[in-house]
Amino acid sequence: MNKLSLESINIKDKSIQINFSVSGDESWTKLFIAPYTFTAEYDVDISTIPLSVAMIPFVANFLPMVWLCDAEMYIPDIDKAYYDSIPEFKKGLVNMHPKFQFGGKVIAQKITENHSEVPAEKSALFFSGGVDATNTLIAHVDERPIMITLWGADMPVDNSEGWQTIYNQVANASRVFDLELQIVKTSFKSVLNLEGLNSIVERKEFGNNWYEHFQHGIAFFGQVAPLAYKIGLKTIYIASSYSPEDVGKYICGSDPTIDNFTRFVETSVVHDSYAVNRQEKIKNICDYRKKSGIASPLRVCWKSKGGVNCCDCEKCFRTIIGIIVEGENPIDYGFPYFNDSVRQKMMYDLQKKYKIKFHSVHYKPIQAALQKKYTYKDCPDDLKWLYKTKLVTHSSEFFRAYGFASKTAHKILSAVHLDPTKK
């Protein structure tokens, strides 16, 4: 039997350190990075949080592994609200991956009901600086939400230089919007053998991204549970990456069928702006800047290791062209290297180098916005190719190969609990 057992926990000042052991098949034990220590650090003193709450970051991080490897996780205590929600959000992940078997279980010596240290009245949102997160920030800015950024998600905990760039960006956004910023530094990815995990879920139909397809949402929320307990969070928003029109075309560990069923202490998670596609989010961001004069530079690049948009990868291009379609200058939105030569190269690369990326998930909304804004005659000359390009739509065989459950099942699950704040 594959086992994961907590050996010791130290809750001190602003940090949690958990030492654990693993045993069982080599295929299981090799998925962890020695010396088997999980850490999470916060900006507030969490030394008074209950053990049952301190366990959540640890449990959440390893749950998908336990299920997929049919393992047992042994812990001394767990928050009741979180424990009760596990089978609910597990259904979303199972539904998303019908080709995999989900077994395993969490064995807790004690299950404890908790209430926040202060009244649970505040809201918060995960903020990375990307299009999705910035749209969610704008959508809820009147609530004065607390901005939360995880160090250890996009930037490894051992990359201080890259993290400083990211921190400067999110800290600037918090100043621009006059909102509180909380940083959570977590080893939730660095304790895992991601290469090994990628290999066990690898399928030619949809790649091998363990973090994106299995760990993302569940692990993310768990990291902030101690903070939520300490400062009294009622709602935590996480920005959607997709919209209903994309159902059947993606696999993501953060999804309404998962996120909206997650609870801990007195906090609920909301998968935000799911009904809005990416281009509509870009329009919202551009419109907000035009109306308020407030602009927060976007951080979207998946190529740059230093945290600055490179203006030379498909993700940067996709965002830049979306901004151009809305009639705005990408330089004003965090793309400092953008100029005429970059624009010319972008148009060429999007047509030639990245043509395989032209499918409805990413580019159909951009094309639709372009066609709505311009007639073909009035369209900028270097965008006419996009105006008339026949975008590739994945075949039904592709959808089935992807392993994602039917649209009907997804609608049923997500509709049951679209917004936990409105029960």
Tab-separated table of C-alpha atoms in Angstrom:
chain	number	residue	atom	x	y	z
A	1	MET	CA	0.000	0.000	0.000
A	2	ASN	CA	1.297	3.440	-0.916
A	3	LYS	CA	1.377	5.722	2.117
A	4	LEU	CA	2.044	9.371	2.910
A	5	SER	CA	2.368	10.124	6.625
A	6	LEU	CA	2.906	13.314	8.576
A	7	GLU	CA	5.853	12.906	10.959
A	8	SER	CA	6.055	16.347	12.571
A	9	ILE	CA	4.705	19.866	12.204
A	10	ASN	CA	6.107	23.168	13.418
A	11	ILE	CA	3.859	26.238	13.365
A	12	LYS	CA	5.958	29.236	14.306
A	13	ASP	CA	5.444	32.962	13.795
A	14	LYS	CA	4.683	33.283	10.066
A	15	SER	CA	5.547	29.808	8.836
A	16	ILE	CA	4.489	26.173	8.751
A	17	GLN	CA	6.978	23.344	8.355
A	18	ILE	CA	5.793	19.782	7.926
A	19	ASN	CA	8.071	16.769	7.783
A	20	PHE	CA	6.534	13.709	6.180
A	21	SER	CA	7.427	10.208	5.086
A	22	VAL	CA	6.441	8.147	2.079
A	23	SER	CA	6.418	4.387	1.618
A	24	GLY	CA	5.187	1.879	-0.918
A	25	ASP	CA	5.958	1.165	-4.547
A	26	GLU	CA	8.946	2.855	-6.106
A	27	SER	CA	6.606	4.346	-8.697
A	28	TRP	CA	4.989	6.209	-5.772
A	29	THR	CA	7.982	7.154	-3.634
A	30	LYS	CA	9.917	8.573	-6.586
A	31	LEU	CA	7.251	11.255	-7.016
A	32	PHE	CA	8.532	13.150	-3.965
A	33	ILE	CA	11.689	15.232	-3.552
A	34	ALA	CA	13.778	14.491	-0.447
A	35	PRO	CA	14.165	15.541	2.346
A	36	TYR	CA	10.339	15.327	2.423
A	37	THR	CA	9.719	18.726	3.993
A	38	PHE	CA	6.781	20.949	3.079
A	39	THR	CA	6.883	24.659	3.983
A	40	ALA	CA	4.540	27.627	3.701
A	41	GLU	CA	5.323	31.183	4.791
A	42	TYR	CA	2.926	34.095	5.254
A	43	ASP	CA	2.994	37.859	5.774
A	44	VAL	CA	0.996	37.582	8.999
A	45	ASP	CA	1.618	35.751	12.249
A	46	ILE	CA	-0.154	32.391	11.999
A	47	SER	CA	1.243	30.840	15.176
A	48	THR	CA	-2.243	30.729	16.754
A	49	ILE	CA	-3.986	28.780	13.987
A	50	PRO	CA	-5.342	25.326	14.880
A	51	LEU	CA	-3.497	22.222	13.737
A	52	SER	CA	-6.527	21.240	11.668
A	53	VAL	CA	-6.181	24.434	9.603
A	54	ALA	CA	-2.400	24.232	9.362
A	55	MET	CA	-2.819	20.823	7.723
A	56	ILE	CA	-4.834	22.125	4.765
A	57	PRO	CA	-1.939	23.423	2.602
A	58	PHE	CA	-0.209	20.065	2.979
A	59	VAL	CA	-3.290	17.912	2.370
A	60	ALA	CA	-4.492	19.944	-0.621
A	61	ASN	CA	-1.122	19.718	-2.317
A	62	PHE	CA	-0.963	15.937	-2.283
A	63	LEU	CA	-4.625	14.993	-2.691
A	64	PRO	CA	-4.568	14.491	-6.484
A	65	MET	CA	-1.462	12.301	-6.121
A	66	VAL	CA	-3.124	10.217	-3.412
A	67	TRP	CA	-6.159	9.663	-5.622
A	68	LEU	CA	-4.291	8.842	-8.789
A	69	CYS	CA	-1.794	6.506	-7.087
A	70	ASP	CA	-4.403	4.859	-4.825
A	71	ALA	CA	-2.487	5.890	-1.694
A	72	GLU	CA	-3.399	6.585	1.916
A	73	MET	CA	-2.602	9.908	3.580
A	74	TYR	CA	-2.287	9.835	7.387
A	75	ILE	CA	-2.732	13.103	9.280
A	76	PRO	CA	-3.507	13.987	12.917
A	77	ASP	CA	-6.317	16.494	12.319
A	78	ILE	CA	-8.224	18.270	9.541
A	79	ASP	CA	-10.725	21.126	9.280
A	80	LYS	CA	-14.278	19.775	8.994
A	81	ALA	CA	-15.451	22.165	6.283
A	82	TYR	CA	-12.512	21.218	4.107
A	83	TYR	CA	-12.809	17.505	4.816
A	84	ASP	CA	-16.521	17.545	3.947
A	85	SER	CA	-15.872	19.367	0.670
A	86	ILE	CA	-13.223	16.901	-0.565
A	87	PRO	CA	-15.647	14.403	-2.160
A	88	GLU	CA	-17.524	17.312	-3.760
A	89	PHE	CA	-14.594	18.919	-5.573
A	90	LYS	CA	-13.095	15.498	-6.304
A	91	LYS	CA	-16.083	14.802	-8.571
A	92	GLY	CA	-15.025	17.661	-10.832
A	93	LEU	CA	-11.526	16.261	-11.287
A	94	VAL	CA	-12.835	12.730	-11.843
A	95	ASN	CA	-15.297	13.996	-14.429
A	96	MET	CA	-12.488	15.797	-16.218
A	97	HIS	CA	-10.299	12.685	-16.403
A	98	PRO	CA	-12.548	9.697	-17.165
A	99	LYS	CA	-9.600	7.659	-18.473
A	100	PHE	CA	-7.939	7.580	-15.048
A	101	GLN	CA	-8.810	5.614	-11.930
A	102	PHE	CA	-9.158	7.674	-8.725
A	103	GLY	CA	-8.691	5.735	-5.491
A	104	GLY	CA	-6.897	6.476	-2.229
A	105	LYS	CA	-8.155	8.243	0.878
A	106	VAL	CA	-7.310	10.663	3.672
A	107	ILE	CA	-7.191	9.106	7.134
A	108	ALA	CA	-7.430	11.731	9.876
A	109	GLN	CA	-7.274	10.946	13.577
A	110	LYS	CA	-9.519	13.912	14.254
A	111	ILE	CA	-11.895	16.183	12.328
A	112	THR	CA	-12.346	19.645	13.849
A	113	GLU	CA	-14.965	22.307	13.157
A	114	ASN	CA	-13.390	25.772	13.029
A	115	HIS	CA	-14.413	29.408	12.935
A	116	SER	CA	-12.206	32.232	11.696
A	117	GLU	CA	-10.144	34.058	14.284
A	118	VAL	CA	-11.963	37.257	13.257
A	119	PRO	CA	-15.400	37.530	11.593
A	120	ALA	CA	-15.288	36.102	8.067
A	121	GLU	CA	-16.358	39.205	6.155
A	122	LYS	CA	-13.531	39.966	3.708
A	123	SER	CA	-12.945	38.867	0.142
A	124	ALA	CA	-9.665	38.090	-1.591
A	125	LEU	CA	-8.443	37.114	-5.018
A	126	PHE	CA	-5.445	35.361	-6.467
A	127	PHE	CA	-3.431	37.851	-8.461
A	128	SER	CA	-0.660	37.007	-10.901
A	129	GLY	CA	-0.899	40.037	-13.140
A	130	GLY	CA	-2.296	38.090	-16.091
A	131	VAL	CA	-5.347	38.909	-18.195
A	132	ASP	CA	-7.659	36.604	-16.227
A	133	ALA	CA	-6.563	37.849	-12.798
A	134	THR	CA	-6.619	41.504	-13.811
A	135	ASN	CA	-10.152	41.149	-15.170
A	136	THR	CA	-11.262	39.563	-11.893
A	137	LEU	CA	-9.596	42.362	-9.941
A	138	ILE	CA	-11.461	44.979	-11.971
A	139	ALA	CA	-14.743	43.075	-11.631
A	140	HIS	CA	-14.501	43.062	-7.821
A	141	VAL	CA	-12.456	46.177	-7.099
A	142	ASP	CA	-15.404	47.824	-5.301
A	143	GLU	CA	-15.272	45.033	-2.705
A	144	ARG	CA	-11.748	46.132	-1.788
A	145	PRO	CA	-10.471	42.550	-2.018
A	146	ILE	CA	-7.144	41.454	-0.603
A	147	MET	CA	-4.729	40.507	-3.375
A	148	ILE	CA	-2.902	37.202	-2.842
A	149	THR	CA	0.123	36.084	-4.838
A	150	LEU	CA	1.842	32.717	-4.425
A	151	TRP	CA	5.621	32.618	-4.622
A	152	GLY	CA	6.281	29.080	-5.788
A	153	ALA	CA	3.565	28.934	-8.450
A	154	ASP	CA	4.852	30.678	-11.579
A	155	MET	CA	8.260	31.408	-10.078
A	156	PRO	CA	10.278	28.754	-8.165
A	157	VAL	CA	11.014	29.572	-4.530
A	158	ASP	CA	14.756	29.445	-5.222
A	159	ASN	CA	14.609	32.112	-7.961
A	160	SER	CA	14.826	35.284	-5.887
A	161	GLU	CA	15.743	37.503	-8.819
A	162	GLY	CA	12.808	36.402	-10.948
A	163	TRP	CA	10.495	36.619	-7.941
A	164	GLN	CA	11.600	40.206	-7.235
A	165	THR	CA	10.432	41.210	-10.703
A	166	ILE	CA	7.059	39.558	-10.152
A	167	TYR	CA	6.758	41.046	-6.677
A	168	ASN	CA	7.486	44.529	-7.998
A	169	GLN	CA	4.703	44.105	-10.553
A	170	VAL	CA	2.038	42.812	-8.167
A	171	ALA	CA	3.076	45.312	-5.481
A	172	ASN	CA	2.731	48.086	-8.041
A	173	ALA	CA	-0.755	46.821	-8.896
A	174	SER	CA	-1.704	46.844	-5.210
A	175	ARG	CA	-0.548	50.461	-4.961
A	176	VAL	CA	-2.333	51.485	-8.152
A	177	PHE	CA	-5.615	50.015	-6.905
A	178	ASP	CA	-4.891	50.857	-3.256
A	179	LEU	CA	-5.470	47.281	-2.118
A	180	GLU	CA	-3.806	45.108	0.502
A	181	LEU	CA	-1.332	42.544	-0.822
A	182	GLN	CA	-0.509	39.249	0.871
A	183	ILE	CA	2.328	36.977	-0.276
A	184	VAL	CA	2.339	33.241	0.391
A	185	LYS	CA	5.687	31.539	-0.195
A	186	THR	CA	5.117	27.828	-0.601
A	187	SER	CA	7.156	24.770	-1.552
A	188	PHE	CA	4.018	23.102	-2.940
A	189	LYS	CA	5.632	22.498	-6.334
A	190	SER	CA	9.269	22.138	-5.341
A	191	VAL	CA	8.535	19.121	-3.093
A	192	LEU	CA	7.214	17.210	-6.100
A	193	ASN	CA	9.003	15.318	-8.827
A	194	LEU	CA	7.050	17.080	-11.549
A	195	GLU	CA	8.856	15.210	-14.305
A	196	GLY	CA	7.807	11.911	-12.747
A	197	LEU	CA	4.238	13.136	-12.274
A	198	ASN	CA	4.115	14.346	-15.857
A	199	SER	CA	5.168	10.925	-17.034
A	200	ILE	CA	2.368	9.073	-15.243
A	201	VAL	CA	-0.308	11.268	-16.820
A	202	GLU	CA	1.323	11.560	-20.216
A	203	ARG	CA	-0.949	10.893	-23.147
A	204	LYS	CA	-0.278	12.009	-26.679
A	205	GLU	CA	-3.770	13.444	-26.952
A	206	PHE	CA	-3.359	16.181	-24.340
A	207	GLY	CA	0.260	16.280	-23.215
A	208	ASN	CA	1.701	15.710	-19.803
A	209	ASN	CA	1.186	18.770	-17.625
A	210	TRP	CA	0.555	17.470	-14.118
A	211	TYR	CA	0.364	20.903	-12.536
A	212	GLU	CA	-2.091	22.380	-15.027
A	213	HIS	CA	-4.287	19.312	-15.458
A	214	PHE	CA	-4.437	17.913	-11.904
A	215	GLN	CA	-2.805	19.989	-9.168
A	216	HIS	CA	-3.502	23.597	-10.066
A	217	GLY	CA	-6.756	24.620	-8.421
A	218	ILE	CA	-6.905	22.206	-5.496
A	219	ALA	CA	-3.343	22.893	-4.359
A	220	PHE	CA	-3.665	26.642	-4.932
A	221	PHE	CA	-6.583	27.163	-2.593
A	222	GLY	CA	-5.128	25.042	0.150
A	223	GLN	CA	-2.087	27.271	0.487
A	224	VAL	CA	-4.159	30.231	1.670
A	225	ALA	CA	-6.321	28.449	4.264
A	226	PRO	CA	-4.201	29.587	7.259
A	227	LEU	CA	-4.361	33.167	5.993
A	228	ALA	CA	-8.123	32.917	5.477
A	229	TYR	CA	-8.555	31.711	9.075
A	230	LYS	CA	-6.354	34.463	10.465
A	231	ILE	CA	-7.796	37.487	8.653
A	232	GLY	CA	-11.396	36.326	8.171
A	233	LEU	CA	-11.938	35.607	4.496
A	234	LYS	CA	-15.475	34.833	3.412
A	235	THR	CA	-14.774	34.531	-0.325
A	236	ILE	CA	-11.677	33.826	-2.404
A	237	TYR	CA	-11.910	34.475	-6.132
A	238	ILE	CA	-9.796	32.643	-8.645
A	239	ALA	CA	-9.941	33.874	-12.215
A	240	SER	CA	-11.226	31.537	-14.897
A	241	SER	CA	-8.891	30.568	-17.718
A	242	TYR	CA	-11.653	29.338	-19.998
A	243	SER	CA	-15.320	29.970	-20.698
A	244	PRO	CA	-18.382	27.794	-21.440
A	245	GLU	CA	-17.706	27.972	-25.180
A	246	ASP	CA	-14.445	26.101	-24.535
A	247	VAL	CA	-15.997	23.112	-22.751
A	248	GLY	CA	-14.699	19.918	-24.310
A	249	LYS	CA	-11.637	21.685	-25.686
A	250	TYR	CA	-9.472	21.972	-22.587
A	251	ILE	CA	-8.260	20.223	-19.463
A	252	CYS	CA	-7.497	22.355	-16.428
A	253	GLY	CA	-7.249	21.592	-12.730
A	254	SER	CA	-8.966	24.903	-12.015
A	255	ASP	CA	-12.548	24.692	-13.210
A	256	PRO	CA	-15.990	25.645	-11.853
A	257	THR	CA	-16.776	21.964	-11.276
A	258	ILE	CA	-13.786	21.838	-8.896
A	259	ASP	CA	-13.217	25.314	-7.496
A	260	ASN	CA	-16.813	26.220	-6.629
A	261	PHE	CA	-17.120	23.158	-4.396
A	262	THR	CA	-14.041	23.983	-2.293
A	263	ARG	CA	-14.542	25.226	1.281
A	264	PHE	CA	-12.474	25.538	4.423
A	265	VAL	CA	-13.218	27.088	7.835
A	266	GLU	CA	-15.790	29.775	6.841
A	267	THR	CA	-14.355	30.450	3.376
A	268	SER	CA	-15.772	29.568	-0.036
A	269	VAL	CA	-13.957	29.625	-3.364
A	270	VAL	CA	-15.491	31.232	-6.466
A	271	HIS	CA	-14.301	30.453	-9.990
A	272	ASP	CA	-14.753	33.960	-11.337
A	273	SER	CA	-15.808	35.350	-14.735
A	274	TYR	CA	-16.296	31.931	-16.285
A	275	ALA	CA	-18.927	33.338	-18.629
A	276	VAL	CA	-16.393	35.787	-20.122
A	277	ASN	CA	-13.900	34.747	-22.804
A	278	ARG	CA	-10.315	36.018	-22.887
A	279	GLN	CA	-10.870	38.684	-25.513
A	280	GLU	CA	-13.829	40.044	-23.576
A	281	LYS	CA	-11.553	40.237	-20.541
A	282	ILE	CA	-8.986	42.191	-22.537
A	283	LYS	CA	-11.768	44.549	-23.618
A	284	ASN	CA	-12.834	44.985	-19.979
A	285	ILE	CA	-9.259	45.836	-19.002
A	286	CYS	CA	-8.877	48.314	-21.860
A	287	ASP	CA	-12.275	49.907	-21.156
A	288	TYR	CA	-11.429	50.243	-17.459
A	289	ARG	CA	-8.197	52.044	-18.298
A	290	LYS	CA	-9.992	54.390	-20.689
A	291	LYS	CA	-12.665	55.153	-18.098
A	292	SER	CA	-10.591	55.386	-14.922
A	293	GLY	CA	-7.128	56.216	-16.181
A	294	ILE	CA	-5.848	53.347	-14.060
A	295	ALA	CA	-3.655	50.803	-15.811
A	296	SER	CA	-2.013	47.764	-14.290
A	297	PRO	CA	0.691	46.215	-16.523
A	298	LEU	CA	-0.143	42.665	-17.533
A	299	ARG	CA	2.204	39.723	-16.953
A	300	VAL	CA	1.381	36.933	-19.371
A	301	CYS	CA	4.677	35.604	-20.732
A	302	TRP	CA	5.457	31.892	-20.482
A	303	LYS	CA	8.901	32.212	-22.052
A	304	SER	CA	10.634	34.876	-19.966
A	305	LYS	CA	12.343	33.567	-16.834
A	306	GLY	CA	12.709	37.010	-15.310
A	307	GLY	CA	9.034	37.904	-15.072
A	308	VAL	CA	8.942	40.533	-17.863
A	309	ASN	CA	6.860	39.997	-21.003
A	310	CYS	CA	9.256	39.006	-23.781
A	311	CYS	CA	7.026	40.197	-26.655
A	312	ASP	CA	8.336	37.241	-28.653
A	313	CYS	CA	6.279	34.177	-27.636
A	314	GLU	CA	2.851	32.988	-28.710
A	315	LYS	CA	1.270	33.949	-25.363
A	316	CYS	CA	2.635	37.495	-25.606
A	317	PHE	CA	1.566	37.707	-29.247
A	318	ARG	CA	-1.918	36.465	-28.422
A	319	THR	CA	-2.328	39.146	-25.762
A	320	ILE	CA	-0.748	41.923	-27.815
A	321	ILE	CA	-2.961	41.274	-30.809
A	322	GLY	CA	-6.009	41.246	-28.534
A	323	ILE	CA	-5.041	44.685	-27.209
A	324	ILE	CA	-4.447	46.003	-30.733
A	325	VAL	CA	-7.868	44.777	-31.819
A	326	GLU	CA	-9.356	46.838	-28.971
A	327	GLY	CA	-7.580	49.913	-30.367
A	328	GLU	CA	-5.008	50.239	-27.594
A	329	ASN	CA	-1.197	50.425	-27.470
A	330	PRO	CA	0.368	47.266	-25.945
A	331	ILE	CA	3.151	49.391	-24.414
A	332	ASP	CA	0.570	50.827	-22.010
A	333	TYR	CA	-0.300	47.313	-20.820
A	334	GLY	CA	3.097	45.918	-19.886
A	335	PHE	CA	4.768	45.119	-23.203
A	336	PRO	CA	7.771	47.480	-23.146
A	337	TYR	CA	9.565	45.913	-26.101
A	338	PHE	CA	6.666	46.378	-28.483
A	339	ASN	CA	7.391	48.463	-31.585
A	340	ASP	CA	6.802	48.372	-35.336
A	341	SER	CA	9.421	45.684	-35.960
A	342	VAL	CA	7.973	43.499	-33.170
A	343	ARG	CA	4.520	43.986	-34.668
A	344	GLN	CA	5.765	42.945	-38.102
A	345	LYS	CA	7.508	39.848	-36.724
A	346	MET	CA	4.427	38.981	-34.667
A	347	MET	CA	2.156	39.026	-37.690
A	348	TYR	CA	4.566	36.793	-39.605
A	349	ASP	CA	5.088	34.321	-36.758
A	350	LEU	CA	1.379	34.039	-35.983
A	351	GLN	CA	0.692	33.096	-39.600
A	352	LYS	CA	3.688	30.833	-40.164
A	353	LYS	CA	5.417	29.694	-36.985
A	354	TYR	CA	2.388	29.371	-34.715
A	355	LYS	CA	-0.258	28.439	-37.266
A	356	ILE	CA	-0.954	25.211	-35.382
A	357	LYS	CA	-2.201	27.334	-32.490
A	358	PHE	CA	-5.018	28.845	-34.525
A	359	HIS	CA	-7.930	27.033	-33.002
A	360	SER	CA	-11.162	28.343	-31.578
A	361	VAL	CA	-10.086	28.227	-27.927
A	362	HIS	CA	-7.576	31.056	-28.307
A	363	TYR	CA	-8.186	32.966	-31.509
A	364	LYS	CA	-11.863	32.750	-32.437
A	365	PRO	CA	-12.831	35.398	-29.838
A	366	ILE	CA	-10.053	37.697	-31.090
A	367	GLN	CA	-11.231	37.266	-34.669
A	368	ALA	CA	-14.849	37.867	-33.635
A	369	ALA	CA	-13.869	41.118	-31.897
A	370	LEU	CA	-11.916	42.213	-34.972
A	371	GLN	CA	-14.846	41.492	-37.281
A	372	LYS	CA	-17.230	43.322	-34.958
A	373	LYS	CA	-15.033	46.404	-34.736
A	374	TYR	CA	-14.128	46.718	-38.414
A	375	THR	CA	-15.395	45.980	-41.872
A	376	TYR	CA	-12.840	44.108	-43.953
A	377	LYS	CA	-12.161	47.275	-45.923
A	378	ASP	CA	-11.494	49.367	-42.802
A	379	CYS	CA	-9.493	46.677	-40.997
A	380	PRO	CA	-5.769	47.520	-40.541
A	381	ASP	CA	-3.835	46.008	-43.423
A	382	ASP	CA	-1.657	43.786	-41.238
A	383	LEU	CA	-4.755	42.289	-39.571
A	384	LYS	CA	-6.645	41.431	-42.746
A	385	TRP	CA	-5.146	37.934	-42.728
A	386	LEU	CA	-6.735	37.269	-39.322
A	387	TYR	CA	-10.025	38.809	-40.424
A	388	LYS	CA	-10.464	36.148	-43.111
A	389	THR	CA	-8.450	33.236	-41.699
A	390	LYS	CA	-10.461	30.035	-41.362
A	391	LEU	CA	-9.599	28.994	-37.837
A	392	VAL	CA	-9.078	25.314	-37.128
A	393	THR	CA	-11.800	23.727	-35.041
A	394	HIS	CA	-10.836	20.552	-33.205
A	395	SER	CA	-12.650	17.475	-34.438
A	396	SER	CA	-15.010	15.456	-32.294
A	397	GLU	CA	-12.354	12.728	-32.327
A	398	PHE	CA	-9.959	15.221	-30.717
A	399	PHE	CA	-12.466	16.059	-28.013
A	400	ARG	CA	-12.947	12.388	-27.165
A	401	ALA	CA	-9.213	11.753	-27.186
A	402	TYR	CA	-8.772	14.666	-24.814
A	403	GLY	CA	-10.510	12.585	-22.170
A	404	PHE	CA	-12.755	15.432	-21.039
A	405	ALA	CA	-16.304	14.610	-20.030
A	406	SER	CA	-19.334	15.657	-22.003
A	407	LYS	CA	-20.653	19.201	-22.077
A	408	THR	CA	-23.871	18.026	-20.455
A	409	ALA	CA	-22.075	16.567	-17.451
A	410	HIS	CA	-19.976	19.707	-17.104
A	411	LYS	CA	-23.034	21.958	-17.193
A	412	ILE	CA	-24.776	19.897	-14.520
A	413	LEU	CA	-21.807	19.979	-12.165
A	414	SER	CA	-20.959	23.645	-12.625
A	415	ALA	CA	-24.556	24.873	-12.481
A	416	VAL	CA	-25.143	23.209	-9.116
A	417	HIS	CA	-22.767	25.576	-7.404
A	418	LEU	CA	-21.738	28.415	-9.702
A	419	ASP	CA	-21.389	30.933	-6.897
A	420	PRO	CA	-20.958	29.664	-3.310
A	421	THR	CA	-21.636	33.165	-1.976
A	422	LYS	CA	-25.213	32.967	-3.274
A	423	LYS	CA	-26.629	29.820	-1.758
